[in-house]
Amino acid sequence: MTNRPFLLLRGLARESRYWGDFTEYLAKSFPGRPILTPDIPGNGPLWQQTSPLSIEAMTQSLRSQLTITGPMDIIGLSMGGMIALDWMVRFPEDIASGILINASACPLSPFYQRLRWQTYPALFKPVRLDIKQREQLYLNLTSRHHQQDAELLKQWQAWQEEHPVSQVNTLRQLKSAASFRWTQPTVQPVLIAASQTDQLVDFSCNTALASALHSDIIVHPTAGHDLPLDDPGWLCDQIKQWLTKLDIDRIK
């Protein structure tokens, strides 16, 4: 059994604690494998720093935080998937494989699919909302299974009170994600994990990525954008099956 580290990358304005139970499921599925969860500047413990204005700069910052070298299996959610793509292309020696969860890239998908136009009115609300209201909005937009989870909401609110993500940093991260362009294929194998009922990113963005990367794709029929939150057990099982098959194929 390999001891390759997992490198987990979250999305827009979310720190590593938002991986929630997923990291525990991953640790149980792959005992002994390190799980690395660095944060983008502006998020989590780095909340007082200024967020980079490009996905490439985010990759550089995250890479500089690591003390473990590759190869690693990278798992990126949403904007984290864009960073994972950039990382795989520019530093291929670091990454053995990539799992991209509800990610997207220009020019494969138009902006109104990469961030569904139906969500625009809701996304303008946070500037007028307090932390409790804002986190409830984000929970409603990203989850299909936990929208009424009062304990989870309370936890999210506490994290934002401890490490508040500023409106300026949120906008800088949004600009970075909007301007990211995928330009060349990866040399590593890629698995696309998609949620059929994602409210933030159009499902077609996943199929466009899978087609362009010639990658495998798995689809959850009921989860929201935050698939690791809505069904961490299912996602870990799928990742384990895929990585096991990859390792078997490498041996052959």
PDB file of C-alpha atoms in Angstrom:
ATOM      1  CA  MET A   1       0.000   0.000   0.000  1.00  0.00           C
ATOM      2  CA  THR A   2       1.396   3.395  -0.973  1.00  0.00           C
ATOM      3  CA  ASN A   3       2.118   6.119   1.571  1.00  0.00           C
ATOM      4  CA  ARG A   4       1.609   8.997  -0.865  1.00  0.00           C
ATOM      5  CA  PRO A   5       0.231  12.078   0.874  1.00  0.00           C
ATOM      6  CA  PHE A   6      -3.166  13.500   0.021  1.00  0.00           C
ATOM      7  CA  LEU A   7      -3.229  17.237  -0.684  1.00  0.00           C
ATOM      8  CA  LEU A   8      -6.679  18.774  -0.101  1.00  0.00           C
ATOM      9  CA  LEU A   9      -7.622  22.194  -1.496  1.00  0.00           C
ATOM     10  CA  ARG A  10     -10.856  24.009  -0.633  1.00  0.00           C
ATOM     11  CA  GLY A  11     -12.723  26.598  -2.651  1.00  0.00           C
ATOM     12  CA  LEU A  12     -13.798  30.226  -2.529  1.00  0.00           C
ATOM     13  CA  ALA A  13     -13.536  31.843   0.936  1.00  0.00           C
ATOM     14  CA  ARG A  14     -13.459  28.475   2.692  1.00  0.00           C
ATOM     15  CA  GLU A  15     -10.709  27.298   5.052  1.00  0.00           C
ATOM     16  CA  SER A  16      -9.505  23.742   5.550  1.00  0.00           C
ATOM     17  CA  ARG A  17     -11.801  23.063   8.528  1.00  0.00           C
ATOM     18  CA  TYR A  18     -14.735  23.070   6.100  1.00  0.00           C
ATOM     19  CA  TRP A  19     -13.583  19.647   4.882  1.00  0.00           C
ATOM     20  CA  GLY A  20     -15.421  18.442   7.993  1.00  0.00           C
ATOM     21  CA  ASP A  21     -15.866  14.685   8.340  1.00  0.00           C
ATOM     22  CA  PHE A  22     -14.379  14.035   4.912  1.00  0.00           C
ATOM     23  CA  THR A  23     -10.817  14.031   6.260  1.00  0.00           C
ATOM     24  CA  GLU A  24     -11.769  11.405   8.867  1.00  0.00           C
ATOM     25  CA  TYR A  25     -13.375   9.196   6.231  1.00  0.00           C
ATOM     26  CA  LEU A  26     -10.291   9.628   4.045  1.00  0.00           C
ATOM     27  CA  ALA A  27      -7.964   8.692   6.912  1.00  0.00           C
ATOM     28  CA  LYS A  28      -9.993   5.545   7.639  1.00  0.00           C
ATOM     29  CA  SER A  29     -10.061   4.596   3.954  1.00  0.00           C
ATOM     30  CA  PHE A  30      -6.309   5.125   3.565  1.00  0.00           C
ATOM     31  CA  PRO A  31      -4.675   4.419   6.956  1.00  0.00           C
ATOM     32  CA  GLY A  32      -1.154   5.741   7.342  1.00  0.00           C
ATOM     33  CA  ARG A  33      -1.319   8.214   4.479  1.00  0.00           C
ATOM     34  CA  PRO A  34      -0.623  11.870   5.408  1.00  0.00           C
ATOM     35  CA  ILE A  35      -3.422  14.355   4.708  1.00  0.00           C
ATOM     36  CA  LEU A  36      -2.265  17.906   3.988  1.00  0.00           C
ATOM     37  CA  THR A  37      -4.760  20.783   4.181  1.00  0.00           C
ATOM     38  CA  PRO A  38      -3.012  24.113   3.537  1.00  0.00           C
ATOM     39  CA  ASP A  39      -5.056  27.324   3.355  1.00  0.00           C
ATOM     40  CA  ILE A  40      -5.167  30.028   0.705  1.00  0.00           C
ATOM     41  CA  PRO A  41      -3.962  33.423   2.012  1.00  0.00           C
ATOM     42  CA  GLY A  42      -7.009  35.293   3.256  1.00  0.00           C
ATOM     43  CA  ASN A  43      -8.693  32.127   4.588  1.00  0.00           C
ATOM     44  CA  GLY A  44      -8.467  30.304   7.916  1.00  0.00           C
ATOM     45  CA  PRO A  45      -5.367  31.038  10.018  1.00  0.00           C
ATOM     46  CA  LEU A  46      -4.136  33.221   7.126  1.00  0.00           C
ATOM     47  CA  TRP A  47      -7.231  35.431   7.230  1.00  0.00           C
ATOM     48  CA  GLN A  48      -5.217  38.610   7.849  1.00  0.00           C
ATOM     49  CA  GLN A  49      -3.162  38.106   4.681  1.00  0.00           C
ATOM     50  CA  THR A  50      -4.168  39.410   1.260  1.00  0.00           C
ATOM     51  CA  SER A  51      -5.522  36.810  -1.163  1.00  0.00           C
ATOM     52  CA  PRO A  52      -3.626  36.437  -4.457  1.00  0.00           C
ATOM     53  CA  LEU A  53      -5.240  37.750  -7.625  1.00  0.00           C
ATOM     54  CA  SER A  54      -4.572  34.654  -9.721  1.00  0.00           C
ATOM     55  CA  ILE A  55      -4.906  30.897  -9.434  1.00  0.00           C
ATOM     56  CA  GLU A  56      -1.217  30.605 -10.353  1.00  0.00           C
ATOM     57  CA  ALA A  57      -0.219  32.793  -7.388  1.00  0.00           C
ATOM     58  CA  MET A  58      -2.442  30.733  -5.092  1.00  0.00           C
ATOM     59  CA  THR A  59      -0.650  27.592  -6.250  1.00  0.00           C
ATOM     60  CA  GLN A  60       2.712  29.172  -5.499  1.00  0.00           C
ATOM     61  CA  SER A  61       1.603  30.231  -2.012  1.00  0.00           C
ATOM     62  CA  LEU A  62       0.143  26.834  -1.142  1.00  0.00           C
ATOM     63  CA  ARG A  63       3.195  25.035  -2.506  1.00  0.00           C
ATOM     64  CA  SER A  64       5.490  27.168  -0.335  1.00  0.00           C
ATOM     65  CA  GLN A  65       3.590  26.044   2.783  1.00  0.00           C
ATOM     66  CA  LEU A  66       4.355  22.351   2.274  1.00  0.00           C
ATOM     67  CA  THR A  67       7.168  20.542   4.046  1.00  0.00           C
ATOM     68  CA  ILE A  68       6.375  17.200   2.373  1.00  0.00           C
ATOM     69  CA  THR A  69       7.408  16.735  -1.231  1.00  0.00           C
ATOM     70  CA  GLY A  70       5.599  14.770  -3.932  1.00  0.00           C
ATOM     71  CA  PRO A  71       4.309  12.799  -5.511  1.00  0.00           C
ATOM     72  CA  MET A  72       0.921  13.437  -3.923  1.00  0.00           C
ATOM     73  CA  ASP A  73      -2.699  12.707  -4.788  1.00  0.00           C
ATOM     74  CA  ILE A  74      -4.395  16.098  -5.004  1.00  0.00           C
ATOM     75  CA  ILE A  75      -8.094  16.627  -4.230  1.00  0.00           C
ATOM     76  CA  GLY A  76      -9.561  19.998  -5.166  1.00  0.00           C
ATOM     77  CA  LEU A  77     -13.103  21.263  -4.604  1.00  0.00           C
ATOM     78  CA  SER A  78     -14.492  24.036  -6.822  1.00  0.00           C
ATOM     79  CA  MET A  79     -11.803  26.756  -6.974  1.00  0.00           C
ATOM     80  CA  GLY A  80      -9.525  24.221  -5.297  1.00  0.00           C
ATOM     81  CA  GLY A  81     -10.005  22.113  -8.424  1.00  0.00           C
ATOM     82  CA  MET A  82      -8.707  24.988 -10.559  1.00  0.00           C
ATOM     83  CA  ILE A  83      -5.637  25.250  -8.334  1.00  0.00           C
ATOM     84  CA  ALA A  84      -5.185  21.488  -8.616  1.00  0.00           C
ATOM     85  CA  LEU A  85      -5.287  21.715 -12.425  1.00  0.00           C
ATOM     86  CA  ASP A  86      -2.710  24.503 -12.442  1.00  0.00           C
ATOM     87  CA  TRP A  87      -0.512  22.598  -9.985  1.00  0.00           C
ATOM     88  CA  MET A  88      -0.609  19.414 -12.049  1.00  0.00           C
ATOM     89  CA  VAL A  89       0.364  21.276 -15.236  1.00  0.00           C
ATOM     90  CA  ARG A  90       3.106  23.512 -13.854  1.00  0.00           C
ATOM     91  CA  PHE A  91       4.606  21.175 -11.235  1.00  0.00           C
ATOM     92  CA  PRO A  92       3.911  17.680 -12.570  1.00  0.00           C
ATOM     93  CA  GLU A  93       6.616  16.152 -10.389  1.00  0.00           C
ATOM     94  CA  ASP A  94       4.545  17.027  -7.290  1.00  0.00           C
ATOM     95  CA  ILE A  95       1.339  15.235  -8.266  1.00  0.00           C
ATOM     96  CA  ALA A  96       0.615  11.555  -8.947  1.00  0.00           C
ATOM     97  CA  SER A  97      -3.116  11.959  -9.647  1.00  0.00           C
ATOM     98  CA  GLY A  98      -5.909  14.500  -9.364  1.00  0.00           C
ATOM     99  CA  ILE A  99      -9.477  14.329  -8.076  1.00  0.00           C
ATOM    100  CA  LEU A 100     -11.462  17.414  -9.147  1.00  0.00           C
ATOM    101  CA  ILE A 101     -14.792  17.967  -7.385  1.00  0.00           C
ATOM    102  CA  ASN A 102     -17.394  20.200  -9.051  1.00  0.00           C
ATOM    103  CA  ALA A 103     -14.676  22.238 -10.739  1.00  0.00           C
ATOM    104  CA  SER A 104     -14.710  24.245 -13.967  1.00  0.00           C
ATOM    105  CA  ALA A 105     -12.372  26.034 -16.324  1.00  0.00           C
ATOM    106  CA  CYS A 106     -12.427  28.634 -19.067  1.00  0.00           C
ATOM    107  CA  PRO A 107     -12.630  28.304 -22.067  1.00  0.00           C
ATOM    108  CA  LEU A 108     -14.334  24.913 -21.652  1.00  0.00           C
ATOM    109  CA  SER A 109     -17.439  26.449 -20.037  1.00  0.00           C
ATOM    110  CA  PRO A 110     -18.939  29.969 -20.163  1.00  0.00           C
ATOM    111  CA  PHE A 111     -18.972  32.171 -17.056  1.00  0.00           C
ATOM    112  CA  TYR A 112     -22.716  31.767 -16.505  1.00  0.00           C
ATOM    113  CA  GLN A 113     -22.250  28.008 -16.147  1.00  0.00           C
ATOM    114  CA  ARG A 114     -19.040  28.162 -14.102  1.00  0.00           C
ATOM    115  CA  LEU A 115     -21.051  30.201 -11.616  1.00  0.00           C
ATOM    116  CA  ARG A 116     -24.714  29.580 -12.387  1.00  0.00           C
ATOM    117  CA  TRP A 117     -26.515  32.793 -13.265  1.00  0.00           C
ATOM    118  CA  GLN A 118     -29.457  31.778 -11.074  1.00  0.00           C
ATOM    119  CA  THR A 119     -27.282  32.325  -7.981  1.00  0.00           C
ATOM    120  CA  TYR A 120     -26.185  35.884  -8.795  1.00  0.00           C
ATOM    121  CA  PRO A 121     -28.902  37.644  -6.745  1.00  0.00           C
ATOM    122  CA  ALA A 122     -28.083  35.533  -3.685  1.00  0.00           C
ATOM    123  CA  LEU A 123     -24.335  36.045  -4.020  1.00  0.00           C
ATOM    124  CA  PHE A 124     -24.727  39.822  -3.835  1.00  0.00           C
ATOM    125  CA  LYS A 125     -26.497  39.561  -0.493  1.00  0.00           C
ATOM    126  CA  PRO A 126     -23.515  38.788   1.809  1.00  0.00           C
ATOM    127  CA  VAL A 127     -22.369  42.437   1.845  1.00  0.00           C
ATOM    128  CA  ARG A 128     -25.575  43.249   3.738  1.00  0.00           C
ATOM    129  CA  LEU A 129     -25.691  40.170   5.962  1.00  0.00           C
ATOM    130  CA  ASP A 130     -24.157  39.380   9.335  1.00  0.00           C
ATOM    131  CA  ILE A 131     -22.017  36.258   9.834  1.00  0.00           C
ATOM    132  CA  LYS A 132     -24.943  34.055  10.878  1.00  0.00           C
ATOM    133  CA  GLN A 133     -27.065  35.034   7.885  1.00  0.00           C
ATOM    134  CA  ARG A 134     -24.142  34.772   5.486  1.00  0.00           C
ATOM    135  CA  GLU A 135     -23.159  31.278   6.592  1.00  0.00           C
ATOM    136  CA  GLN A 136     -26.788  30.137   6.331  1.00  0.00           C
ATOM    137  CA  LEU A 137     -26.844  31.468   2.776  1.00  0.00           C
ATOM    138  CA  TYR A 138     -23.625  29.633   1.894  1.00  0.00           C
ATOM    139  CA  LEU A 139     -24.939  26.435   3.465  1.00  0.00           C
ATOM    140  CA  ASN A 140     -28.147  26.697   1.435  1.00  0.00           C
ATOM    141  CA  LEU A 141     -26.170  27.249  -1.786  1.00  0.00           C
ATOM    142  CA  THR A 142     -23.558  24.522  -1.307  1.00  0.00           C
ATOM    143  CA  SER A 143     -25.413  21.664   0.410  1.00  0.00           C
ATOM    144  CA  ARG A 144     -28.479  19.606  -0.423  1.00  0.00           C
ATOM    145  CA  HIS A 145     -28.330  17.337   2.635  1.00  0.00           C
ATOM    146  CA  HIS A 146     -27.489  19.746   5.496  1.00  0.00           C
ATOM    147  CA  GLN A 147     -29.503  22.892   4.910  1.00  0.00           C
ATOM    148  CA  GLN A 148     -31.382  22.389   8.199  1.00  0.00           C
ATOM    149  CA  ASP A 149     -28.337  21.246  10.200  1.00  0.00           C
ATOM    150  CA  ALA A 150     -28.309  23.744  13.079  1.00  0.00           C
ATOM    151  CA  GLU A 151     -25.170  22.320  14.715  1.00  0.00           C
ATOM    152  CA  LEU A 152     -23.193  22.488  11.482  1.00  0.00           C
ATOM    153  CA  LEU A 153     -24.347  26.056  10.886  1.00  0.00           C
ATOM    154  CA  LYS A 154     -23.298  27.025  14.407  1.00  0.00           C
ATOM    155  CA  GLN A 155     -19.859  25.524  13.771  1.00  0.00           C
ATOM    156  CA  TRP A 156     -19.449  27.381  10.494  1.00  0.00           C
ATOM    157  CA  GLN A 157     -20.428  30.647  12.166  1.00  0.00           C
ATOM    158  CA  ALA A 158     -17.861  30.089  14.934  1.00  0.00           C
ATOM    159  CA  TRP A 159     -15.122  29.473  12.364  1.00  0.00           C
ATOM    160  CA  GLN A 160     -15.965  32.697  10.540  1.00  0.00           C
ATOM    161  CA  GLU A 161     -15.967  34.650  13.780  1.00  0.00           C
ATOM    162  CA  GLU A 162     -12.517  33.255  14.586  1.00  0.00           C
ATOM    163  CA  HIS A 163     -11.102  33.641  11.055  1.00  0.00           C
ATOM    164  CA  PRO A 164     -13.308  36.131   9.186  1.00  0.00           C
ATOM    165  CA  VAL A 165     -12.790  36.246   5.425  1.00  0.00           C
ATOM    166  CA  SER A 166     -12.956  39.876   4.365  1.00  0.00           C
ATOM    167  CA  GLN A 167     -15.155  41.095   1.528  1.00  0.00           C
ATOM    168  CA  VAL A 168     -12.023  42.330  -0.254  1.00  0.00           C
ATOM    169  CA  ASN A 169     -10.355  38.908  -0.083  1.00  0.00           C
ATOM    170  CA  THR A 170     -13.554  37.192  -1.186  1.00  0.00           C
ATOM    171  CA  LEU A 171     -13.695  39.442  -4.253  1.00  0.00           C
ATOM    172  CA  ARG A 172      -9.999  38.871  -4.986  1.00  0.00           C
ATOM    173  CA  GLN A 173     -10.522  35.110  -4.863  1.00  0.00           C
ATOM    174  CA  LEU A 174     -13.618  35.392  -7.038  1.00  0.00           C
ATOM    175  CA  LYS A 175     -11.640  37.389  -9.605  1.00  0.00           C
ATOM    176  CA  SER A 176      -8.873  34.758  -9.546  1.00  0.00           C
ATOM    177  CA  ALA A 177     -11.355  31.967 -10.198  1.00  0.00           C
ATOM    178  CA  ALA A 178     -13.177  33.910 -12.933  1.00  0.00           C
ATOM    179  CA  SER A 179      -9.952  34.675 -14.808  1.00  0.00           C
ATOM    180  CA  PHE A 180      -8.429  31.186 -14.639  1.00  0.00           C
ATOM    181  CA  ARG A 181      -7.868  29.612 -18.048  1.00  0.00           C
ATOM    182  CA  TRP A 182      -7.011  25.960 -18.621  1.00  0.00           C
ATOM    183  CA  THR A 183      -4.410  25.796 -21.377  1.00  0.00           C
ATOM    184  CA  GLN A 184      -2.859  22.322 -21.583  1.00  0.00           C
ATOM    185  CA  PRO A 185      -3.633  18.721 -20.631  1.00  0.00           C
ATOM    186  CA  THR A 186      -2.309  17.025 -17.541  1.00  0.00           C
ATOM    187  CA  VAL A 187       0.090  14.096 -17.667  1.00  0.00           C
ATOM    188  CA  GLN A 188      -1.452  12.609 -14.522  1.00  0.00           C
ATOM    189  CA  PRO A 189      -4.661  10.561 -14.412  1.00  0.00           C
ATOM    190  CA  VAL A 190      -7.692  12.592 -13.299  1.00  0.00           C
ATOM    191  CA  LEU A 191     -11.013  11.679 -11.718  1.00  0.00           C
ATOM    192  CA  ILE A 192     -13.913  14.128 -12.022  1.00  0.00           C
ATOM    193  CA  ALA A 193     -16.399  13.935  -9.136  1.00  0.00           C
ATOM    194  CA  ALA A 194     -19.663  15.711  -9.949  1.00  0.00           C
ATOM    195  CA  SER A 195     -22.901  16.493  -8.157  1.00  0.00           C
ATOM    196  CA  GLN A 196     -25.977  16.175 -10.353  1.00  0.00           C
ATOM    197  CA  THR A 197     -27.887  18.763  -8.270  1.00  0.00           C
ATOM    198  CA  ASP A 198     -25.108  21.337  -7.773  1.00  0.00           C
ATOM    199  CA  GLN A 199     -26.689  24.778  -7.372  1.00  0.00           C
ATOM    200  CA  LEU A 200     -23.488  26.815  -7.829  1.00  0.00           C
ATOM    201  CA  VAL A 201     -21.674  25.221 -10.762  1.00  0.00           C
ATOM    202  CA  ASP A 202     -23.565  23.825 -13.727  1.00  0.00           C
ATOM    203  CA  PHE A 203     -23.210  20.056 -14.015  1.00  0.00           C
ATOM    204  CA  SER A 204     -22.090  20.440 -17.642  1.00  0.00           C
ATOM    205  CA  CYS A 205     -18.811  22.008 -16.444  1.00  0.00           C
ATOM    206  CA  ASN A 206     -17.817  18.608 -15.073  1.00  0.00           C
ATOM    207  CA  THR A 207     -18.570  16.754 -18.285  1.00  0.00           C
ATOM    208  CA  ALA A 208     -16.667  19.403 -20.269  1.00  0.00           C
ATOM    209  CA  LEU A 209     -13.622  18.903 -18.047  1.00  0.00           C
ATOM    210  CA  ALA A 210     -13.874  15.119 -18.229  1.00  0.00           C
ATOM    211  CA  SER A 211     -14.041  15.246 -22.019  1.00  0.00           C
ATOM    212  CA  ALA A 212     -11.110  17.652 -22.351  1.00  0.00           C
ATOM    213  CA  LEU A 213      -8.933  15.693 -19.914  1.00  0.00           C
ATOM    214  CA  HIS A 214     -10.050  12.264 -21.182  1.00  0.00           C
ATOM    215  CA  SER A 215     -10.696  11.432 -17.536  1.00  0.00           C
ATOM    216  CA  ASP A 216     -13.018   9.193 -15.579  1.00  0.00           C
ATOM    217  CA  ILE A 217     -16.113  10.783 -14.073  1.00  0.00           C
ATOM    218  CA  ILE A 218     -18.345   9.776 -11.169  1.00  0.00           C
ATOM    219  CA  VAL A 219     -21.727  11.385 -10.506  1.00  0.00           C
ATOM    220  CA  HIS A 220     -23.633  11.726  -7.237  1.00  0.00           C
ATOM    221  CA  PRO A 221     -27.368  12.027  -7.947  1.00  0.00           C
ATOM    222  CA  THR A 222     -28.485  14.115  -4.945  1.00  0.00           C
ATOM    223  CA  ALA A 223     -25.500  15.966  -3.434  1.00  0.00           C
ATOM    224  CA  GLY A 224     -24.929  19.696  -3.680  1.00  0.00           C
ATOM    225  CA  HIS A 225     -21.811  21.623  -4.624  1.00  0.00           C
ATOM    226  CA  ASP A 226     -20.027  20.588  -1.420  1.00  0.00           C
ATOM    227  CA  LEU A 227     -20.011  16.884  -2.214  1.00  0.00           C
ATOM    228  CA  PRO A 228     -17.464  16.065   0.553  1.00  0.00           C
ATOM    229  CA  LEU A 229     -19.944  17.517   3.047  1.00  0.00           C
ATOM    230  CA  ASP A 230     -23.092  15.927   1.641  1.00  0.00           C
ATOM    231  CA  ASP A 231     -21.749  12.386   1.236  1.00  0.00           C
ATOM    232  CA  PRO A 232     -18.151  11.943   2.448  1.00  0.00           C
ATOM    233  CA  GLY A 233     -18.429   8.146   2.737  1.00  0.00           C
ATOM    234  CA  TRP A 234     -19.579   7.700  -0.853  1.00  0.00           C
ATOM    235  CA  LEU A 235     -16.868  10.019  -2.153  1.00  0.00           C
ATOM    236  CA  CYS A 236     -14.093   8.260  -0.226  1.00  0.00           C
ATOM    237  CA  ASP A 237     -15.312   4.868  -1.441  1.00  0.00           C
ATOM    238  CA  GLN A 238     -15.235   6.100  -5.037  1.00  0.00           C
ATOM    239  CA  ILE A 239     -11.763   7.587  -4.636  1.00  0.00           C
ATOM    240  CA  LYS A 240     -10.480   4.365  -3.071  1.00  0.00           C
ATOM    241  CA  GLN A 241     -11.849   2.243  -5.908  1.00  0.00           C
ATOM    242  CA  TRP A 242     -10.350   4.554  -8.520  1.00  0.00           C
ATOM    243  CA  LEU A 243      -6.904   4.833  -6.891  1.00  0.00           C
ATOM    244  CA  THR A 244      -6.783   1.076  -6.273  1.00  0.00           C
ATOM    245  CA  LYS A 245      -7.487   0.448  -9.952  1.00  0.00           C
ATOM    246  CA  LEU A 246      -4.795   2.980 -10.914  1.00  0.00           C
ATOM    247  CA  ASP A 247      -2.217   1.291  -8.689  1.00  0.00           C
ATOM    248  CA  ILE A 248      -3.099  -2.128 -10.128  1.00  0.00           C
ATOM    249  CA  ASP A 249      -2.780  -0.781 -13.660  1.00  0.00           C
ATOM    250  CA  ARG A 250       0.611   0.741 -12.841  1.00  0.00           C
ATOM    251  CA  ILE A 251       1.870  -2.635 -11.666  1.00  0.00           C
ATOM    252  CA  LYS A 252       0.754  -4.444 -14.827  1.00  0.00           C
TER     253      LYS A 252
END
